[in-house]
XYZ file of C-alpha atoms in Angstrom:
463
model
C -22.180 27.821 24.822
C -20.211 30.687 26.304
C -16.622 31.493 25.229
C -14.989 33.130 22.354
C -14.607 30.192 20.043
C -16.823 29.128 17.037
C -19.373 26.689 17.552
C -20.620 23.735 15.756
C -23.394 21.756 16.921
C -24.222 18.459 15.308
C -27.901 16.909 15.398
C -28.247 13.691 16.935
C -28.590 11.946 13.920
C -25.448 13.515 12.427
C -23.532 12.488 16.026
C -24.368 8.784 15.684
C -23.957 8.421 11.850
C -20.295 9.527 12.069
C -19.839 7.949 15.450
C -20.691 4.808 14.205
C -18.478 4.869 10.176
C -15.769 6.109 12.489
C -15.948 2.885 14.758
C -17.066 0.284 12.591
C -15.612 0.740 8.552
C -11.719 0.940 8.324
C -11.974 2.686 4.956
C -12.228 6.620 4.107
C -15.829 7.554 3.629
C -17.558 10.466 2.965
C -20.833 12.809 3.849
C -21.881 16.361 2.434
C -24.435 18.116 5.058
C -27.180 20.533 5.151
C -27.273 23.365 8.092
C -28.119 26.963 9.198
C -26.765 29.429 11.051
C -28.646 29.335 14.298
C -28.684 31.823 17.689
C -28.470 30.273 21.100
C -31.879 31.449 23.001
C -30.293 32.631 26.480
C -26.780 34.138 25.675
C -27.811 35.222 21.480
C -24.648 33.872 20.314
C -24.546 32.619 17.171
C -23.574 28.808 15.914
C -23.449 26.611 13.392
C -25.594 23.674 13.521
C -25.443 20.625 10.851
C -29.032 19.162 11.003
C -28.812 16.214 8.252
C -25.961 14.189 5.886
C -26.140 12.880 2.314
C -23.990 10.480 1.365
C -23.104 10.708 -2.465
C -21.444 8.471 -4.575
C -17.939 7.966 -4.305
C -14.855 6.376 -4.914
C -12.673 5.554 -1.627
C -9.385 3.152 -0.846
C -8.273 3.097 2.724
C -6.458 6.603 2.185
C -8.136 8.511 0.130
C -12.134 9.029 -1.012
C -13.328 10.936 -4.417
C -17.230 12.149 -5.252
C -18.082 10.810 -8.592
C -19.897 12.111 -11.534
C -23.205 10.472 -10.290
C -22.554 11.653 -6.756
C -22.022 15.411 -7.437
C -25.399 15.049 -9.665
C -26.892 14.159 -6.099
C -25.481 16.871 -4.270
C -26.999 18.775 -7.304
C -30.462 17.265 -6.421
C -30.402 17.946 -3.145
C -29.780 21.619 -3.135
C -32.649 22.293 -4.991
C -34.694 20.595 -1.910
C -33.257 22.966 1.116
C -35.107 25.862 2.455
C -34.330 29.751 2.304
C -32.438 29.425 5.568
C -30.326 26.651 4.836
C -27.171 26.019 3.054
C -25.137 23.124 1.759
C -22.595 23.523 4.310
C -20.551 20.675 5.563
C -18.119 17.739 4.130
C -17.376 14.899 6.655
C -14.972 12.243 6.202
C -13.398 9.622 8.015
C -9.728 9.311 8.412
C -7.895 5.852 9.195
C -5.421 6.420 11.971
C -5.831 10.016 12.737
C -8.219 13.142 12.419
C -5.621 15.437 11.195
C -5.998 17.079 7.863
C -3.439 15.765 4.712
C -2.243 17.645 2.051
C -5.025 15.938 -0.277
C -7.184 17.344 2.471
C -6.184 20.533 1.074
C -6.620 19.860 -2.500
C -9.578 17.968 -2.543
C -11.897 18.768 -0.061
C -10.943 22.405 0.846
C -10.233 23.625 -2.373
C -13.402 21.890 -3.720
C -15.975 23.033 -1.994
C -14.695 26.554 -1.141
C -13.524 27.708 -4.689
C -14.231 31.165 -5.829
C -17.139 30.204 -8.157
C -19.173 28.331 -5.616
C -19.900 31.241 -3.893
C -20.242 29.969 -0.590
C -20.319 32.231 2.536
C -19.075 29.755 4.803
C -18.359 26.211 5.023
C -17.563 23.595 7.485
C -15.028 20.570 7.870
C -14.783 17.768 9.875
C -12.180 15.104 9.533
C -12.994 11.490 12.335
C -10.707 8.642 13.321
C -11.018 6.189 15.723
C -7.896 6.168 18.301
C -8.100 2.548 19.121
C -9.410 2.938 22.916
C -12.869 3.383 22.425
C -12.720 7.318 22.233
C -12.920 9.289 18.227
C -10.434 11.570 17.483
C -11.697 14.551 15.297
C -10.714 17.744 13.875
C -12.433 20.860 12.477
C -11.763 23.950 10.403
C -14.208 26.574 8.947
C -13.645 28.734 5.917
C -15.406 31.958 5.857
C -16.016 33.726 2.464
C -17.693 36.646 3.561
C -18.167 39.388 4.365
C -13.807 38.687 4.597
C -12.014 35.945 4.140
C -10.800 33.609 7.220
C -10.029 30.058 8.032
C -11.081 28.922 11.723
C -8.813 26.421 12.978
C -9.469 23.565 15.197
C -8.187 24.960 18.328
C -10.729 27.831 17.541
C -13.802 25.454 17.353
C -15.828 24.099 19.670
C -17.859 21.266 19.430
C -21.237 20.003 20.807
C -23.568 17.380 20.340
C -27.134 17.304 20.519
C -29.039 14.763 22.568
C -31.728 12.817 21.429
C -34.876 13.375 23.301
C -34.574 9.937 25.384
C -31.086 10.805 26.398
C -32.673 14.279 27.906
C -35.471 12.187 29.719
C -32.728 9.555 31.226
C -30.458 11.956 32.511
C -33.346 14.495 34.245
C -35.111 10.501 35.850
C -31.727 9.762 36.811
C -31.090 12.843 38.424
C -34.383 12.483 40.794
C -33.266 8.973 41.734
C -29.830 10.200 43.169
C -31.842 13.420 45.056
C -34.053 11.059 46.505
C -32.600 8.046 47.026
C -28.413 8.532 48.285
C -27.074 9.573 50.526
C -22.776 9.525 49.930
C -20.233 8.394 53.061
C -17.454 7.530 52.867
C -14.771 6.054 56.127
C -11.852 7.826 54.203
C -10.790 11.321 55.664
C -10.290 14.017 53.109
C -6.431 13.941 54.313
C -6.004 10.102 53.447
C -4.190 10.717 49.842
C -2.049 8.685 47.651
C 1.003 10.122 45.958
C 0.517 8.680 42.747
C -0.241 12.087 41.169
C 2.596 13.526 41.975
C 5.129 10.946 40.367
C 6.642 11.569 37.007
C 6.316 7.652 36.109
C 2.372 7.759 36.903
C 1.849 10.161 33.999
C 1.629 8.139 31.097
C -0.644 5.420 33.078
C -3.286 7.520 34.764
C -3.467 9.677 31.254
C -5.560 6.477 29.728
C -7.241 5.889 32.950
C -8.936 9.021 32.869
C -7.808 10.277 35.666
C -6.796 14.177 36.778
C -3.531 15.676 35.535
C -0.658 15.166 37.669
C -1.570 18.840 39.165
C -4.323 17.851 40.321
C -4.378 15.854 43.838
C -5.779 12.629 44.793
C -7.785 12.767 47.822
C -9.385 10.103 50.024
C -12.931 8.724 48.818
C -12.065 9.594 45.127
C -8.883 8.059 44.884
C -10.389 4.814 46.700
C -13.226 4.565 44.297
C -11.251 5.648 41.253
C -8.296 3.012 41.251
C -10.061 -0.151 43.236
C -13.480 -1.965 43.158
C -14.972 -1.026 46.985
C -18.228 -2.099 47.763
C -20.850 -0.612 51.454
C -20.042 2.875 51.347
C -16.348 1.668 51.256
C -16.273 -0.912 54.484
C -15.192 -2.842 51.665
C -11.968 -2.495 48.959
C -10.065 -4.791 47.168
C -7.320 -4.526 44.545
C -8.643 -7.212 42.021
C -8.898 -4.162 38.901
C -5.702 -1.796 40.245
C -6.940 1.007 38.196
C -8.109 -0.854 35.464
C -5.689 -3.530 35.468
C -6.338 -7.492 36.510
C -3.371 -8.319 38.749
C -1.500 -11.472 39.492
C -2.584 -13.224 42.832
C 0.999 -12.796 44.648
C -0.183 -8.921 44.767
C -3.466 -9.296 45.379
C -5.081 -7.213 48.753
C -8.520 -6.472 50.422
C -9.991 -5.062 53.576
C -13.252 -5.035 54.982
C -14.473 -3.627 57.846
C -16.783 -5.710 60.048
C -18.388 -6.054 63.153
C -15.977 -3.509 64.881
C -12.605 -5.126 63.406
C -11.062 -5.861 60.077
C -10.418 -8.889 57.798
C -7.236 -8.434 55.575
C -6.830 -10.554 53.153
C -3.012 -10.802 51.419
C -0.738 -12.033 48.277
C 2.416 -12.569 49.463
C 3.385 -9.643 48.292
C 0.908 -7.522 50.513
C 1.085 -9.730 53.537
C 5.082 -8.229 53.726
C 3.503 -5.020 54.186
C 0.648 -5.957 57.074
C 3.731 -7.982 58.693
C 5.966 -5.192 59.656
C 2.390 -2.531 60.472
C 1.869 -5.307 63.093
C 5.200 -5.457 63.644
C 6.635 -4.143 67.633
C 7.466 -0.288 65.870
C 4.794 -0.987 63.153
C 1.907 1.512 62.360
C -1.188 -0.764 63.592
C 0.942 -2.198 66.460
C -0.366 0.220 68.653
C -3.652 0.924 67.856
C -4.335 -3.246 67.396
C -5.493 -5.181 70.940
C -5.467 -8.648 69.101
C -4.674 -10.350 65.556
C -5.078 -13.614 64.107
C -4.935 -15.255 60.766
C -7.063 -17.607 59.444
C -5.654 -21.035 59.486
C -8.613 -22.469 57.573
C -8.805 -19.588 54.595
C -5.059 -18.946 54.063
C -3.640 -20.668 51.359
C -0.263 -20.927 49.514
C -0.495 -17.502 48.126
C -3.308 -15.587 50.275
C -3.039 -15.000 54.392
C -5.956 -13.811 56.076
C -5.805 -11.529 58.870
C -8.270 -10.623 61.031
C -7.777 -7.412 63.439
C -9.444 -6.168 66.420
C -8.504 -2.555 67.658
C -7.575 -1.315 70.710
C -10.221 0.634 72.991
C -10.919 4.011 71.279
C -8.905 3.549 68.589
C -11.615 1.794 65.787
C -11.207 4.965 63.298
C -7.267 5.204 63.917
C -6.650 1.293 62.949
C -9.409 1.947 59.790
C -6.797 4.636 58.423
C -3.892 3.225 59.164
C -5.435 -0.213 57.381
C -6.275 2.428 54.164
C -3.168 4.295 53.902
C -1.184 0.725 54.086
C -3.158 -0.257 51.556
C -2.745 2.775 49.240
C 1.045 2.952 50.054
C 1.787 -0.653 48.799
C -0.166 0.002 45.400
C 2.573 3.281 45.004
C 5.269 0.247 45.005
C 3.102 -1.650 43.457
C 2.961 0.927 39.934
C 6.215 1.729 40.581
C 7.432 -2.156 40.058
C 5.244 -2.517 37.419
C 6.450 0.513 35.581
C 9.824 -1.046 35.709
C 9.150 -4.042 34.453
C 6.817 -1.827 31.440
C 10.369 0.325 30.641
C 12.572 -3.313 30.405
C 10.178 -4.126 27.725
C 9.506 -1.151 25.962
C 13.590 -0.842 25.573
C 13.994 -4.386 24.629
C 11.055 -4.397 22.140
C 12.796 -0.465 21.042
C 16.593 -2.508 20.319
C 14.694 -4.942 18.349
C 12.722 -2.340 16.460
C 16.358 -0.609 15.400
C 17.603 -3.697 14.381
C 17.660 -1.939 10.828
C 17.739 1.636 9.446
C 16.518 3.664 6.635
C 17.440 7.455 6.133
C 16.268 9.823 4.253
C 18.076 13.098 3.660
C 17.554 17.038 2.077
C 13.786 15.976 1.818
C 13.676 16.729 -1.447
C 9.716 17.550 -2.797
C 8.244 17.078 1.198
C 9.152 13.674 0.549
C 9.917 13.438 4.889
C 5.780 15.055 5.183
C 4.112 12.738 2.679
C 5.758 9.435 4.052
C 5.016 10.302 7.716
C 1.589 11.596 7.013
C 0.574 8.313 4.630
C 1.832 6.230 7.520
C -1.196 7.596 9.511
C -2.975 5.696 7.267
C -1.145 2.202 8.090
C 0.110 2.621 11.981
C -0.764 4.694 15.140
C 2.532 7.398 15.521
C 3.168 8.689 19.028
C 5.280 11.301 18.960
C 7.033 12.469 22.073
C 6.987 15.785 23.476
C 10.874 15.300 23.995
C 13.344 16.943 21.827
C 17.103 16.276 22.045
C 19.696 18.294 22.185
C 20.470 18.373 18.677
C 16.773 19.385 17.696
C 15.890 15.791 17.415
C 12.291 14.531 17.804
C 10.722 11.239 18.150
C 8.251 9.166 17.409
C 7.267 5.518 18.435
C 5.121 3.667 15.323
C 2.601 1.311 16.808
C 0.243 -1.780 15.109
C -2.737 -0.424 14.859
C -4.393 -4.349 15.594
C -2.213 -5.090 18.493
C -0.376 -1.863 19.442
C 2.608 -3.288 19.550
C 5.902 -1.131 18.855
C 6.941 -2.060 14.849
C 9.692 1.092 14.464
C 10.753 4.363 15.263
C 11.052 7.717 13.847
C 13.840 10.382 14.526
C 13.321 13.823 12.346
C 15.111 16.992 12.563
C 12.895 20.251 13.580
C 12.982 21.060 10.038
C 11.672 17.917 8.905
C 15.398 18.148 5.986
C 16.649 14.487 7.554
C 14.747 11.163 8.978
C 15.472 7.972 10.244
C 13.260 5.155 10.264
C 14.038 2.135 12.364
C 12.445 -1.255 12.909
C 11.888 -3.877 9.972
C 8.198 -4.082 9.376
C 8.068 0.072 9.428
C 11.057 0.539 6.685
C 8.611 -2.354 4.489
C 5.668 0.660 5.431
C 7.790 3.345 4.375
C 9.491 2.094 1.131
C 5.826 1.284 0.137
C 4.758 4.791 0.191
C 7.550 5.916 -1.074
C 7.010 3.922 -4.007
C 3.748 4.842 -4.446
C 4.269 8.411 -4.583
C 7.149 8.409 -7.331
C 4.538 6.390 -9.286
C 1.921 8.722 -8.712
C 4.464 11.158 -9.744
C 5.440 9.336 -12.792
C 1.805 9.072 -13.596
C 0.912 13.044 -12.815
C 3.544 13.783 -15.060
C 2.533 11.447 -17.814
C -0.912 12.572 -18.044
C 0.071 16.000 -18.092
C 2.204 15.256 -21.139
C -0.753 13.464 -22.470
C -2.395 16.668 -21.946
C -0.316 19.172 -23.795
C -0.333 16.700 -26.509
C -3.718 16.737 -26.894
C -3.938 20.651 -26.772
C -1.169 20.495 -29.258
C -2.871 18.127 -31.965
C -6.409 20.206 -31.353
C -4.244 23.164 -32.293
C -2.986 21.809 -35.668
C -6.204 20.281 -36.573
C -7.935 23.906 -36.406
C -5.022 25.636 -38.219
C -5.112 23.213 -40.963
C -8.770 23.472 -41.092
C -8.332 27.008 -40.961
């Protein structure tokens, strides 16, 4: 655990207790934990590590989640349980929509459990959501007491998971089996590449692939086995997941390598390709003694081709076969992305079809809307900012992801505009809400005072 952030380290039981409320209930819930300070064996750096939850009693909606009466009176219980070296040290909760902290956050769970009388040295925080793609967004902060007073922010935090003792075994028996058993080849030289890294209009679709940044390059091997299903050591690819993605049988494509020749087989839109490389000033025309296609296999919308190279030239025709292949799937994302951008701007023109503005942002009014609709939609801001100091933001479902409005705010959040019918319904919802919540604050304070005031009169009159 080297570095110079703070660490947290979560038991395994901790890990999969979250994992799984984050996943599988779409309300807010809560956990308190129990946990020491602990000091890594080989480097003697220190960490926090949360070893068990308790899950009190408590009051939640799909926003928002309170401890009862009956649940601090747990926490209570509990306490008196730990050892010498422990300390009631951690508050979990799960966030609908995203991990990042809201100004109840602040009130409620910070301010609670870090308030001057508790007396706490230090405490952690740990807010979950689940993005909607399988992964959990999360985010941390730790509030030190003593011996000063400091707030660790997430980007200051690291942190780790402990593995149960049968993930430990699996991963050391798995690692024999590869040192015994495998031996990796691959037909692909290291300077075979595709030039989908490299392309602005790659970014956003290799992001949620996993992939490497766009700095990184694509090389050979990895880029074969990392966008397309290939089978013997790669003798065999085809196209039939494209990075993840089914596609349509016009653009289907596969090679396989065979009994010193090759069998193509082609979509129409592929077979244009392995036309003009067998074509008189083609790549393969040259290095190819004899082609055929298959009269018997080829059908309306698949041609197969089978290829037998010229003498010494076996490992010339198998990369000019593979970067042919790689090229086509370059046009391939590239028609693809247009065909993504024509409906992204048609769906974005429907979305505008009506407007709602808000201006001076009077009371944070602009913060609290955008921050409750966290709560109701996935928000995907872009990194882009106009000219004017505009920024933007594209509202999604969170069911079927689909685009339901838009957001355009001012860098200092004074003016918004929200677009797109079913996000203005979201947005004069919570707006509602929090003038009622308002009205009612301000109600029970005066119910308050009042109170005070009578108590006051009763003891001078009994006075």
């Amino acid at each position: 655990m080297g570095g110079a952030k703070a660490k947290v380290l979560l038991s395994y039981e901790v890990r999969k207790t979250i994992e799984w409320l984050t996943f599988n209930y779409d309300k807010e819930i809560g956990a308190v934990g129990i946990g020491k300070i602990q000091e890594d064996e080989d480097t003697k750096e220190k960490y926090f590590y949360i070893q068990r939850l308790l899950f009190p009693k408590q009051n939640v909606t799909s926003s928002t989640v309170k401890i009862t009466g009956p649940g601090w009176m747990q926490i209570n219980d509990e306490l008196k349980k730990i050892g010498e070296d422990e300390y009631f040290c951690f508050y979990w909760h799960r966030h609908p929509g995203s991990a990042a902290h809201s100004s109840t956050d602040e009130e409620d769970t910070y301010g609670t459990f870090m308030t001057e009388s508790a007396g706490r040295p230090f405490f952690v925080f740990m807010q979950t959501a689940d993005k909607g793609n399988g992964d959990m967004d999360y985010e941390m902060r730790i509030d030190i007491r003593r011996p000063v007073r400091a707030t660790i922010e997430n980007d200051s935090v690291d942190l780790y998971y402990e593995e149960s003792e049968e993930e430990i075994k699996r991963a050391e028996d798995c690692r024999k089996i590869i040192d015994e058993v495998v031996t990796e080849s691959s037909y692909i030289p290291a300077k075979t590449q595709i030039n989908v890294a490299s392309k602005q209009d790659m970014k956003d679709y290799f992001k949620t692939q996993g992939q490497p940044s766009r700095n990184e390059s694509y090389v050979g091997q990895t880029t074969i086995e990392r966008l397309f299903n290939t089978e013997r050591n790669g003798e065999y690819v085809d196209n039939s997941l494209f990075a993840g993605v089914a596609v349509d049988k016009t653009e289907q494509a596969s090679f396989e390598f065979k009994d010193g020749g090759c069998v193509i087989k082609a979509g129409k839109m592929f077979q244009k390709v392995i036309d003009e490389a067998l074509a008189e000033k083609g790549l393969l025309n040259k290095l190819v003694r004899r082609h055929t296609t298959d009269a018997k296999q080829n059908t309306k919308t698949m041609k197969v081709y089978k290829i037998q190279p010229a003498a010494k030239s076996y490992q010339a025709m198998k990369d000019a076969v593979a970067e042919r292949f790689l090229k086509y799937h370059e046009v391939l994302k590239r028609v693809w992305d247009k065909q993504e951008q024509k409906e992204e701007e048609e769906d974005f023109n429907v979305a505008k079809a009506k407007e709602y503005t808000i201006s001076e942002n009077k009371e944070k009014l602009i913060e609290e809307i955008i921050q409750g609709l966290y709560s109701h939609a996935m928000v995907d801001w872009s990194d882009y900012t106009s000219k004017k100091g505009l920024t933007f933001a594209s509202v999604l479902g969170f069911d079927d992801q689909q685009l339901i409005g838009c957001i355009e705010v001012d860098k200092k959040f004074e003016n918004a505009k929200f677009s797109g019918e079913e996000l203005i319904k979201i947005v004069n919802t919570l707006e509602t809400e929090m003038f009622e919540n308002d009205i009612a604050k301000e109600q029970e304070a005066q119910g308050q005072l009042e109170h005070e005031f009578n108590r006051g009169r009763k003891n001078d009159y009994i006075g």
